[in-house]
Coordinates of C-alpha atoms in Angstrom, one line a residue:
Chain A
X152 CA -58.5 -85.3 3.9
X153 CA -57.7 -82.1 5.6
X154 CA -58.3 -78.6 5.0
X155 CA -56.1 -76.4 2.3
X156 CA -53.9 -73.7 2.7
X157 CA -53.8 -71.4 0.2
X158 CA -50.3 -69.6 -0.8
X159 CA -49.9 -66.5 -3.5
X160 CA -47.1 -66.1 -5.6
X161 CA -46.4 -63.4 -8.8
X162 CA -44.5 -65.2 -12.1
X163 CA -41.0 -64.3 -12.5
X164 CA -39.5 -63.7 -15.6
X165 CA -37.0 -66.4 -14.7
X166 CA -39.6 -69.0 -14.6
X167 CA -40.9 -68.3 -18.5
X168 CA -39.5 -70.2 -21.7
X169 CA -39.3 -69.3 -25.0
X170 CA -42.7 -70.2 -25.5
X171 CA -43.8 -67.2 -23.6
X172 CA -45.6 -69.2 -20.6
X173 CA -44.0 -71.0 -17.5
X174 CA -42.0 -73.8 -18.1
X175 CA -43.6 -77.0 -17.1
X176 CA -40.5 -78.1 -14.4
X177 CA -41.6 -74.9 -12.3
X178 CA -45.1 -75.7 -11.3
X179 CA -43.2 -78.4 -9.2
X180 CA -41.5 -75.3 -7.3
X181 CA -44.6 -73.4 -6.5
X182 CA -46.1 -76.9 -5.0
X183 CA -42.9 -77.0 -2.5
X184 CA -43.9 -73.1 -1.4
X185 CA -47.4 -74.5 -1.2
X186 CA -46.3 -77.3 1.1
X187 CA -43.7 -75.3 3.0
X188 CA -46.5 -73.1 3.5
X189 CA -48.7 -75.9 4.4
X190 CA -46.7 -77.2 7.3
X191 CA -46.1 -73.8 8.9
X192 CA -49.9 -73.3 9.1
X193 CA -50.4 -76.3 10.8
X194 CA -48.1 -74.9 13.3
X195 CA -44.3 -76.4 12.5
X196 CA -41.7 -74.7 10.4
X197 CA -40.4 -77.7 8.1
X198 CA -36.7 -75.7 8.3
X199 CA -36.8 -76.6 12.2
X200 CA -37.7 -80.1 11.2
X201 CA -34.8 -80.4 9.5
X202 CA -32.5 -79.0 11.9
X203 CA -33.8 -80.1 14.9
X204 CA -35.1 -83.8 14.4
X205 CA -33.0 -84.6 11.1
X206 CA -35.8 -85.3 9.2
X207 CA -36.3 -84.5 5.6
X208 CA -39.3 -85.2 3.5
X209 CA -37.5 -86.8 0.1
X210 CA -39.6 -86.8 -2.7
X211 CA -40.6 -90.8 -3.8
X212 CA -43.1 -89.4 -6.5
X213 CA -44.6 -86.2 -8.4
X214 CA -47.5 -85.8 -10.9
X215 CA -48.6 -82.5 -12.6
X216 CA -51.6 -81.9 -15.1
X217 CA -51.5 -78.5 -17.2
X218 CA -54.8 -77.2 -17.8
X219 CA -53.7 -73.5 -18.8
X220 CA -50.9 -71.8 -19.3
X221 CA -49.7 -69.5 -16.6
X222 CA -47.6 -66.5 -18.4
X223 CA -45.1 -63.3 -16.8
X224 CA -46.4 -61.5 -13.9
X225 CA -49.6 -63.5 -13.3
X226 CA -50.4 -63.9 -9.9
X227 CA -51.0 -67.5 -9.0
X228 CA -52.5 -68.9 -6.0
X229 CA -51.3 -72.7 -4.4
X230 CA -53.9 -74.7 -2.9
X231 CA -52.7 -77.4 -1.0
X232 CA -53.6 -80.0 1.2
X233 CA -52.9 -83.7 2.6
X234 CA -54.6 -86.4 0.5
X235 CA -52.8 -89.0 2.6
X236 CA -50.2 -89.9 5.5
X237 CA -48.9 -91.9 7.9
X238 CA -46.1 -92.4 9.6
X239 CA -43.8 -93.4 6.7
X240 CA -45.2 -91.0 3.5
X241 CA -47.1 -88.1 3.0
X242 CA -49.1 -87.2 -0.2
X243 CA -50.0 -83.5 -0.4
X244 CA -52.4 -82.5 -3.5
X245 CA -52.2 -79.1 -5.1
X246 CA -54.7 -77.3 -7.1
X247 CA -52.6 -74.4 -8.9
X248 CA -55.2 -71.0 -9.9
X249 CA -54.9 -67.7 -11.4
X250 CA -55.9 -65.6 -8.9
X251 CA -58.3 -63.8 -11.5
X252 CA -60.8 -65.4 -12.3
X253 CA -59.8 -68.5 -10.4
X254 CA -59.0 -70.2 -13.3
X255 CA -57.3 -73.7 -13.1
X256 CA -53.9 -73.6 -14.4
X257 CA -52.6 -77.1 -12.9
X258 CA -53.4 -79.8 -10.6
X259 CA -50.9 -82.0 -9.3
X260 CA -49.7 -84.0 -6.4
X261 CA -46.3 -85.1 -4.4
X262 CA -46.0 -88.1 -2.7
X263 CA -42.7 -88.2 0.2
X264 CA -41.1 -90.4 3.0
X265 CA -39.2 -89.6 6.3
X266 CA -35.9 -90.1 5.7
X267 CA -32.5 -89.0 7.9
X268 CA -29.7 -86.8 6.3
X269 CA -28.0 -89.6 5.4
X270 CA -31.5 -90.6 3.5
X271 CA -32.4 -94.0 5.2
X272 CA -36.0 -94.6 5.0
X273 CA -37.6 -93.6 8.6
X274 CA -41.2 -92.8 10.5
X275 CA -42.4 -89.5 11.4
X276 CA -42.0 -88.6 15.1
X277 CA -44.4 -88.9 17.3
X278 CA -44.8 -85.4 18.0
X279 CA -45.4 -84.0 14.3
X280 CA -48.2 -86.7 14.2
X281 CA -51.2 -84.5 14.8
X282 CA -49.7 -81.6 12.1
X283 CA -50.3 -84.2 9.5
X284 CA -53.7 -85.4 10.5
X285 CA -52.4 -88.8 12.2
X286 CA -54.1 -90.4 15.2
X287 CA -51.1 -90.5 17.9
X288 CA -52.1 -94.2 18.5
X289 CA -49.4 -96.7 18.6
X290 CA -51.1 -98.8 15.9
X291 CA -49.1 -96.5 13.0
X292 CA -47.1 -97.9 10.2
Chain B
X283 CA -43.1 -98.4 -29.0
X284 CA -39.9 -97.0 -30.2
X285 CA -36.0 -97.4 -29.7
X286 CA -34.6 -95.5 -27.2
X287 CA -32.1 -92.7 -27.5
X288 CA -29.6 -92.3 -24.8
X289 CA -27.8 -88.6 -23.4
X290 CA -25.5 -88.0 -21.1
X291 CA -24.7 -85.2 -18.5
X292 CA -23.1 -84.2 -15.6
X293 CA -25.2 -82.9 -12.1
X294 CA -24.6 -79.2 -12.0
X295 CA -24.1 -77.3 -9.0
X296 CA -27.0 -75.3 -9.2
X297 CA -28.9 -78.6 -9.2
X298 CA -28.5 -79.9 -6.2
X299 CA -30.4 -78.2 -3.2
X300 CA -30.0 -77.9 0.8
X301 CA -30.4 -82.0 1.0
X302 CA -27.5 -82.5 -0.8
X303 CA -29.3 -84.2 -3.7
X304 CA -30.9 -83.4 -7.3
X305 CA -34.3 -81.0 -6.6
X306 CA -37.0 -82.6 -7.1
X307 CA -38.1 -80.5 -10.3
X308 CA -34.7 -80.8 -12.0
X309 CA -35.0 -84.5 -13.5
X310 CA -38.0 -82.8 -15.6
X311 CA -35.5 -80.6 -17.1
X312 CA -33.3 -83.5 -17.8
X313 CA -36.5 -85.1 -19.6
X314 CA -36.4 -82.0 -21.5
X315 CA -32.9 -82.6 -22.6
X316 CA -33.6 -86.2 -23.2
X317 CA -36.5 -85.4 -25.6
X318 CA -34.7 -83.1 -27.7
X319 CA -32.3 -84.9 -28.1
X320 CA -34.5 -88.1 -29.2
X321 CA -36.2 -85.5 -31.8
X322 CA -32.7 -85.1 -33.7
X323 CA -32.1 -88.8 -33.3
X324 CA -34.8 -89.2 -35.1
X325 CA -33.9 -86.4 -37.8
X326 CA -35.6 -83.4 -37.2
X327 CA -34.9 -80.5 -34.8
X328 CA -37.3 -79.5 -32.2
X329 CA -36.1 -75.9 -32.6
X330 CA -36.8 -75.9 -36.5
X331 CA -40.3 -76.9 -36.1
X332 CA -40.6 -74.1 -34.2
X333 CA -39.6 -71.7 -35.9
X334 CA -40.4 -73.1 -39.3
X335 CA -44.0 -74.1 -38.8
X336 CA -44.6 -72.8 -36.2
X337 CA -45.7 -76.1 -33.7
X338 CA -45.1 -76.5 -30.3
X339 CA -45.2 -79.5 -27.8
X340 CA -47.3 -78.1 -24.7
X341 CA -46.7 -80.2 -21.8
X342 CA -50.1 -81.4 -20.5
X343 CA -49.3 -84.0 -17.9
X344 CA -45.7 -84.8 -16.6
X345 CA -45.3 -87.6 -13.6
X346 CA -41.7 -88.8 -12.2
X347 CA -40.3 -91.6 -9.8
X348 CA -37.4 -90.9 -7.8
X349 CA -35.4 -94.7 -7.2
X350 CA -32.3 -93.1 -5.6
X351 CA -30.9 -89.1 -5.6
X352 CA -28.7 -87.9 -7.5
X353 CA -26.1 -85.9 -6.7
X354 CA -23.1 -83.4 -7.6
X355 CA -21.0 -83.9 -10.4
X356 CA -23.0 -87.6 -10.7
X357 CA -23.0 -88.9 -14.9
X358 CA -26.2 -89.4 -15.9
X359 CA -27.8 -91.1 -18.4
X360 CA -31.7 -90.1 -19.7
X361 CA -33.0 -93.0 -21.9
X362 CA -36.3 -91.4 -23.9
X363 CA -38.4 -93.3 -26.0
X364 CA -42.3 -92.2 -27.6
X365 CA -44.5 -94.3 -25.7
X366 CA -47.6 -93.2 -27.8
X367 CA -48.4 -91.1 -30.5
X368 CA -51.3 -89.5 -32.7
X369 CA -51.6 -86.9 -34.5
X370 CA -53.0 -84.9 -31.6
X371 CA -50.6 -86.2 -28.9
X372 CA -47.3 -87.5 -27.5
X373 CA -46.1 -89.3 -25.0
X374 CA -42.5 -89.8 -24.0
X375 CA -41.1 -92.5 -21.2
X376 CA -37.9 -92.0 -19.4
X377 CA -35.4 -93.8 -17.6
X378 CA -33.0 -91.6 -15.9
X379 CA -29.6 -93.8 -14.6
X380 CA -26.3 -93.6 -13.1
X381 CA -23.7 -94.0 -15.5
X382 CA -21.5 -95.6 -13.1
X383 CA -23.0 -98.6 -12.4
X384 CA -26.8 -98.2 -14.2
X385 CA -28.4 -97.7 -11.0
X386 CA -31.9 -96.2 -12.0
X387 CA -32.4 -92.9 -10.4
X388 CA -35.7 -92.2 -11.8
X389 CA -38.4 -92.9 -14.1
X390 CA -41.1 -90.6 -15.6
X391 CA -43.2 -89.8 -18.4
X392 CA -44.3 -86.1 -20.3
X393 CA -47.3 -86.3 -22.4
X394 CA -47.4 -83.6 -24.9
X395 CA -50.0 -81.6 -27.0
X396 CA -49.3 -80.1 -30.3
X397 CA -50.2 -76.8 -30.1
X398 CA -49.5 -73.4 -32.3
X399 CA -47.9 -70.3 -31.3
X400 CA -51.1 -68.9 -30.0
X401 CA -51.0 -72.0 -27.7
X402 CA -54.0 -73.4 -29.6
X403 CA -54.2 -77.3 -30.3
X404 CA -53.4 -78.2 -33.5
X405 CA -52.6 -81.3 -35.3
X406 CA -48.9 -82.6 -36.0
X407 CA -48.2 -82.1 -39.8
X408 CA -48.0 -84.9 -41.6
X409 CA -44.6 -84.4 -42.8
X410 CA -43.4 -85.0 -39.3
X411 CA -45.6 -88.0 -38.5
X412 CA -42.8 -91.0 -39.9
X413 CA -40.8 -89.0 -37.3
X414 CA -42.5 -89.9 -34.2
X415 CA -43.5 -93.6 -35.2
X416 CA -46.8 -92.3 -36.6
X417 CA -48.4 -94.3 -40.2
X418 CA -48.4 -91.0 -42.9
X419 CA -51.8 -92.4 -44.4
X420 CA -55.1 -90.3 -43.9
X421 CA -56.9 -91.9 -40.9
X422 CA -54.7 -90.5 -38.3
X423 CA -56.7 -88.7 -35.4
Chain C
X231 CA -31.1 -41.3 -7.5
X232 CA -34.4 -42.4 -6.7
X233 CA -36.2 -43.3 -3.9
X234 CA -35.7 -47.4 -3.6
X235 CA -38.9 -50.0 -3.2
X236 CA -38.7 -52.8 -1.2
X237 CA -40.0 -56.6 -2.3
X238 CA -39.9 -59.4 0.3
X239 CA -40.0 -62.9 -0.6
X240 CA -39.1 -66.2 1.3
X241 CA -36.1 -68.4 0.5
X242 CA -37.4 -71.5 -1.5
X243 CA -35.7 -74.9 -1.2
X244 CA -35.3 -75.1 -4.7
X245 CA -32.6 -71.8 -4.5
X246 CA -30.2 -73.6 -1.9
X247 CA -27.7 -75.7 -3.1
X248 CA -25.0 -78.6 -2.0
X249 CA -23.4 -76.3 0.9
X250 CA -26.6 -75.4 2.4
X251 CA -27.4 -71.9 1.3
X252 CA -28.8 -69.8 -1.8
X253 CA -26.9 -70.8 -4.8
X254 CA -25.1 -67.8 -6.1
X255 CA -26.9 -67.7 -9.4
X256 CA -30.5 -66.9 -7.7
X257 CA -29.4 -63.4 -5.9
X258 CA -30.5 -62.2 -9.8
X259 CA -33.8 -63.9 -10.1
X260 CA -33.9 -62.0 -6.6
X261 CA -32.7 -58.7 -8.2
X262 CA -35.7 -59.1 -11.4
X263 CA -38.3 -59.5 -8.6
X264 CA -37.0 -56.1 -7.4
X265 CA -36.9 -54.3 -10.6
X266 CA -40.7 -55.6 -11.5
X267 CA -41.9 -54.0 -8.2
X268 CA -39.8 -51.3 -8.9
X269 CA -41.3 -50.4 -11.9
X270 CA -45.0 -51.5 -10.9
X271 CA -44.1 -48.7 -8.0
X272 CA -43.6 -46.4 -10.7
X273 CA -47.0 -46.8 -12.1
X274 CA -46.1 -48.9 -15.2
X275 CA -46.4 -52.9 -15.3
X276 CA -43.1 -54.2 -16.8
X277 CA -45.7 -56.4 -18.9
X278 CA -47.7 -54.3 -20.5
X279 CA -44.6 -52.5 -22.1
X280 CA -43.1 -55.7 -23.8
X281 CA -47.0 -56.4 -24.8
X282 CA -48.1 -53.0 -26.0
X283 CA -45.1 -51.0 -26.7
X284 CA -42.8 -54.0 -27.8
X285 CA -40.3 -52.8 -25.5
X286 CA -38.0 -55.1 -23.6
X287 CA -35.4 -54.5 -21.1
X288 CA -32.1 -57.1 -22.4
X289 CA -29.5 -56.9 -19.5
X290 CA -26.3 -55.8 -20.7
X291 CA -24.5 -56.1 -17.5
X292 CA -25.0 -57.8 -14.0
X293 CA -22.9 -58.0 -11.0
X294 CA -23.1 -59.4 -7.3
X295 CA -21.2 -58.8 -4.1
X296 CA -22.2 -61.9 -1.7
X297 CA -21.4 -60.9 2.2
X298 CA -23.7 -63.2 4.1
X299 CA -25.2 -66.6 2.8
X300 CA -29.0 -66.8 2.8
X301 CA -30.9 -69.9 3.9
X302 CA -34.1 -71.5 2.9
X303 CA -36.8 -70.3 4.5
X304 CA -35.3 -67.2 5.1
X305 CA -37.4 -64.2 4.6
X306 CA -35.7 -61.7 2.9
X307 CA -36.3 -57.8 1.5
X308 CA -35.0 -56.8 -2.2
X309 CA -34.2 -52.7 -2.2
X310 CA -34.5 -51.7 -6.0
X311 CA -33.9 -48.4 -7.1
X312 CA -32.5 -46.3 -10.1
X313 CA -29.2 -45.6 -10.0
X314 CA -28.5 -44.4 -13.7
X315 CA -31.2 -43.9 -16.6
X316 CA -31.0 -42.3 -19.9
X317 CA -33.0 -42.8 -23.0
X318 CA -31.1 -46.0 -24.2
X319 CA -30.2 -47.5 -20.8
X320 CA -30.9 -48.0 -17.4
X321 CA -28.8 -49.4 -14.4
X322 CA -30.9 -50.4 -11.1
X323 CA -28.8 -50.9 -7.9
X324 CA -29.8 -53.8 -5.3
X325 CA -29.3 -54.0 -1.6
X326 CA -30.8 -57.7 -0.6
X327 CA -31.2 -57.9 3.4
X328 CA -32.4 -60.6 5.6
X329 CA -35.6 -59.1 7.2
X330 CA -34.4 -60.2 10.6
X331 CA -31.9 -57.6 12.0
X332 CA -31.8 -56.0 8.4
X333 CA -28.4 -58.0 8.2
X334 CA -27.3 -57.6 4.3
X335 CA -27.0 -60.1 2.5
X336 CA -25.8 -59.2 -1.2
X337 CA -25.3 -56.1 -3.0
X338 CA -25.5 -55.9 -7.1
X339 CA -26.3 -54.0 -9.9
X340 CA -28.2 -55.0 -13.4
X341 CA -27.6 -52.6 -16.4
X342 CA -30.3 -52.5 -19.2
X343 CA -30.6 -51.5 -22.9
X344 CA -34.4 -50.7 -24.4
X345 CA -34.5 -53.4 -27.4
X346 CA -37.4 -54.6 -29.8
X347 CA -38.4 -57.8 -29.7
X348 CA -35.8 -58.5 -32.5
X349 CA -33.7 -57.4 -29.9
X350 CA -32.2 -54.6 -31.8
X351 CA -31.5 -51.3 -29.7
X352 CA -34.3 -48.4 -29.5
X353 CA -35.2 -45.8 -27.0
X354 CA -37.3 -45.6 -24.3
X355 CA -40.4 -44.1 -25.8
X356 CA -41.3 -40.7 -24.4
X357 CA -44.5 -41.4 -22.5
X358 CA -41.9 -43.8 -20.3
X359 CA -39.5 -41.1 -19.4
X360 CA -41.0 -39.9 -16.2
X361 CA -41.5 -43.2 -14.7
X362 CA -37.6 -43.6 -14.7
X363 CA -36.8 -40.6 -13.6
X364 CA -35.9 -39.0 -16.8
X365 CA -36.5 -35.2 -18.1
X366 CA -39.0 -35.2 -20.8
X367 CA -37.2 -32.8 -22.9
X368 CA -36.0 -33.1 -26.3
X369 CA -32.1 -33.3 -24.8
X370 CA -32.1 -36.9 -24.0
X371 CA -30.1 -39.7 -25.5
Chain D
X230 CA -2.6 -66.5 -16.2
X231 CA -3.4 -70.0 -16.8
X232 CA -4.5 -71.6 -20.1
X233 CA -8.2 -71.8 -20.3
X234 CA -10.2 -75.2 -19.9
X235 CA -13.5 -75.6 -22.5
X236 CA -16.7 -76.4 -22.3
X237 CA -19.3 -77.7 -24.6
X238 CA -23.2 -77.4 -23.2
X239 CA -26.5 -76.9 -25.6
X240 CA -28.5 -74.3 -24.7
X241 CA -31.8 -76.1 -23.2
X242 CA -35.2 -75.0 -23.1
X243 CA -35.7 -74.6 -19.3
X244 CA -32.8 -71.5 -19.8
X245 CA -34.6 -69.5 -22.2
X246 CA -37.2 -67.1 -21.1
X247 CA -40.1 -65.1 -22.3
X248 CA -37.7 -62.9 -24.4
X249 CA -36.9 -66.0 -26.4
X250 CA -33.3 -65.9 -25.6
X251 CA -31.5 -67.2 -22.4
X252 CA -32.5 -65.7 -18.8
X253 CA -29.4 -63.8 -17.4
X254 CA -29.1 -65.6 -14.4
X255 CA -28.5 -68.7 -16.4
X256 CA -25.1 -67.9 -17.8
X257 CA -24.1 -68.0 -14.3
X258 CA -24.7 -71.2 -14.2
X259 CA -22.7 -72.0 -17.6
X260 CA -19.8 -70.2 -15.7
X261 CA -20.1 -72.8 -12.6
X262 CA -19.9 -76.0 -15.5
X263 CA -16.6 -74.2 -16.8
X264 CA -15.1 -74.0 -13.3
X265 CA -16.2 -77.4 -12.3
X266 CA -14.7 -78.8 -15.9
X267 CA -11.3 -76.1 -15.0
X268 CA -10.7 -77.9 -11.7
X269 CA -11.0 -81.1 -13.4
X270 CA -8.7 -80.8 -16.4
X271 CA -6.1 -79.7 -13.4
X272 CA -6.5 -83.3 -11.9
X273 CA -8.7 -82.5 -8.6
X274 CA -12.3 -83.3 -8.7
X275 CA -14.2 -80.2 -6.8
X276 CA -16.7 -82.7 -5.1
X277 CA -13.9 -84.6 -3.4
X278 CA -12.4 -81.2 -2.2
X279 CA -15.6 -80.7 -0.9
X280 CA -16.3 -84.2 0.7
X281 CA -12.6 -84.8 1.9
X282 CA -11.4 -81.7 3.2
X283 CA -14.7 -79.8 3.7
X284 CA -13.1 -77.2 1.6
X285 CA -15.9 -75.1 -0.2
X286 CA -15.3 -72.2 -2.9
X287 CA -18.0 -70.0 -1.6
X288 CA -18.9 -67.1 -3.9
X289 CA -17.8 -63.5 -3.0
X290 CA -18.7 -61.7 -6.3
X291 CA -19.9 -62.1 -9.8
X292 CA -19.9 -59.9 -12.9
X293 CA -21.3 -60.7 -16.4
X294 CA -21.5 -58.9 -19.6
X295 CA -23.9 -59.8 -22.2
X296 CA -23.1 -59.1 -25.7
X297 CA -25.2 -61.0 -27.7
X298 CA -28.3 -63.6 -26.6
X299 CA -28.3 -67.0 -26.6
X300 CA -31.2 -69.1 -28.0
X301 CA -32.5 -72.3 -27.5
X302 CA -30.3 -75.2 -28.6
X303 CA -27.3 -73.1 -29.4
X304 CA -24.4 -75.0 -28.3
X305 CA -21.9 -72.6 -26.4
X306 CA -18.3 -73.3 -25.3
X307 CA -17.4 -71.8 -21.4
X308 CA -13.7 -70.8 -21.9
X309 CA -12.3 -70.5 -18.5
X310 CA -9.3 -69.5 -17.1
X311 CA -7.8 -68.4 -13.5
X312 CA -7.2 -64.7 -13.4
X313 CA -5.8 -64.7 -9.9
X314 CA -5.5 -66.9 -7.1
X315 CA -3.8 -66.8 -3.1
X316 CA -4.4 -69.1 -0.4
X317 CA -7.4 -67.6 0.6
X318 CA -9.3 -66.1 -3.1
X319 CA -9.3 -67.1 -6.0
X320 CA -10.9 -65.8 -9.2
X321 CA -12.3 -66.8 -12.3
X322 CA -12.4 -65.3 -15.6
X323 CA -14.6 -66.6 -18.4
X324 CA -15.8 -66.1 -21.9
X325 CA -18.7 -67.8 -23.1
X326 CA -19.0 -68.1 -27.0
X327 CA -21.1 -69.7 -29.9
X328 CA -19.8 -72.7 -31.1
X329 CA -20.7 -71.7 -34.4
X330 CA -18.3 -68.9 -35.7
X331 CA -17.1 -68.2 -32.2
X332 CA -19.4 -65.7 -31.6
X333 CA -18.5 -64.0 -27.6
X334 CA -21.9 -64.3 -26.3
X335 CA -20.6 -63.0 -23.1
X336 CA -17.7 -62.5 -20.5
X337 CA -17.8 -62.6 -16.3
X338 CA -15.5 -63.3 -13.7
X339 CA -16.0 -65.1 -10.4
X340 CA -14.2 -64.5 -6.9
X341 CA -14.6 -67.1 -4.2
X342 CA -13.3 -67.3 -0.7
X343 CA -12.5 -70.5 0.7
X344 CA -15.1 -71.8 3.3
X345 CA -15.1 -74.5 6.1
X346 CA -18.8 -76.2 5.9
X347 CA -19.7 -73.5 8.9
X348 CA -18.8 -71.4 6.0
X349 CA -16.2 -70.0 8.3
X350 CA -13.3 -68.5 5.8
X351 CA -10.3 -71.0 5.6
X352 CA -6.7 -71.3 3.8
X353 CA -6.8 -73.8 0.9
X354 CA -4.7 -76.6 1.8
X355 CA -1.1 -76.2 0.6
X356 CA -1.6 -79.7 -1.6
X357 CA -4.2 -78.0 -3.8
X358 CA -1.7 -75.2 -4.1
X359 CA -0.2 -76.1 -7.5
X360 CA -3.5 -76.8 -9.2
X361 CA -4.2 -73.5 -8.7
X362 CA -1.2 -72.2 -9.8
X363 CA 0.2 -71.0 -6.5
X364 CA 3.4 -71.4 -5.5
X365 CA 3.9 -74.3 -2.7
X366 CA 6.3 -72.2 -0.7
X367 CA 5.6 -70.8 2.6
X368 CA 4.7 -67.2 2.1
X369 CA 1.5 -67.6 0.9
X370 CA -1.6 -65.1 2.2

């Protein structure tokens, strides 16, 4: 369990349906700024990651619960956090608010492995260990 | 349980994202499309209801697991099927595959509230119940 | 001519595409988060004219000139202002620039006609006229 | 002038937005199936241009005009044809209709440049030439 960081974000007009609130897929996109954001407060830029070590987090599993309808122009705050890792998967956990009020609006989770541009399953380097809240021990994985 | 429906598409461009794979959030959106399409399989349109009495399906929980990405211009195959139903509630299952080979890409469920335009629960009317697999008789809910 | 506002937002993953950069498509989801601040500049909330006055802004045109691909995690500024407004239309004018080294990135333009929600035509009610940078006299239109 | 390809898509619910039509953007992506389906029907797959030559069609400039919205579940034909083309641009024109009574729903036009993977600008390769309605001769560009 670690500490959450907590990202803002205003609802585009894109991200509405004919229904008049934010279609369900989208949520999913504000929990990738929320993680995005997540990593570069614990002090890497997941962009470097990428281009410097060839490792990409793929996405193995995602859940979302709607609680409340989040409509145009609402501005929405992503709480998000590590509910799990080692040196093969990560699970971050969101909590998705309206910033007024701090009403509940989703909750919802993504679970990812380590894997090389050409996707093959690898382990975290040893040097991002500490960003996700792993011992540097060699007894890992 | 219920007899699957089966529709096809192609991976769009716009799909795809910097790992040269399907986003994440996009196979919900193929759900969406497999879902409608089940609904008019089964002989009433998802657009009608709508408009006519005025029901929506509010997405209250959606989950998804990724097997293996898609990618560009990949045929794909969403098999939906209700996986429970009341009066109150749906749930649909999907299986999303390769055409080429019917390598499961991904798996994943939407459960669904009835709701009215107001976004206010509401109860399926029972004209529609033989439609998702529900009995028509009085002790439903 | 107007004075333009400036919006910043970051380059999300799910806006890159297959070759690596912002898929061509999301420069105008870009270009709405402009126009919304613009207007929220102005003094009016884009939102509280569809809800109060039933006013909505349909595009009627849209173009985009792409000079410089944009990257995820890019952080980038949206310049919005008016170029053109009269009582029945309005066009907005875009510059979108990388914050680093103001590089630009896109240019583009987004016409507008004032509809109903039935989306027939109508015209800008009066009270409106100021905060797009039309005269309030009778000569309009 | 070349003949024009078709394309069939149904309008889905993740395009439409708070308006209860189809989000502008979106027909952008309506005009990339039609140009994916184009390159097809003229016997080269755009993904193998991609993976085998590293040839990209990188985006230069778009244009759209809306005439009339799009709901959800409409089904739409994307009618596209080449308007120009040289060795180094070519340019898409493309009229987007209601299946039912043919209704234009829109028109746009894409330019592209073609890209190296560095997206460095490049000369298509004289064997894609024909399918693009160039002459194969050597004065090209």
């Amino acid at each position: 369990m670690t500490a959450a960081t907590e990202s803002r974000l205003r609802v585009r007009y894109a991200e509405t349906d004919n229904m008049g609130v934010v279609y369900y897929a989208n949520y999913y996109i504000w929990m990738e700024v929320g993680r995005v954001d997540f990593c570069k407060a614990r002090g890497f830029n997941y962009r470097d990651m990428e281009i410097e070590d060839g490792i990409f987090l793929a996405v193995a599993e995602s859940t979302c619960r709607y609680r409340y309808p989040a409509r145009f122009d609402d501005e929405v705050i992503v709480k998000t956090r590590i509910e799990e890792a080692n040196a093969r998967t990560v699970t971050f956990a969101y909590e998705i608010c309206l910033v007024e009020g701090n009403r509940v609006l989703a909750t919802g989770s993504t679970r990812h492995v380590f894997v090389s541009r050409a996707m093959q399953r690898t382990r975290l380097p040893e040097k991002y260990h500490g960003l996700f809240g792993l011992a540097t021990t060699a007894t890992l994985g």
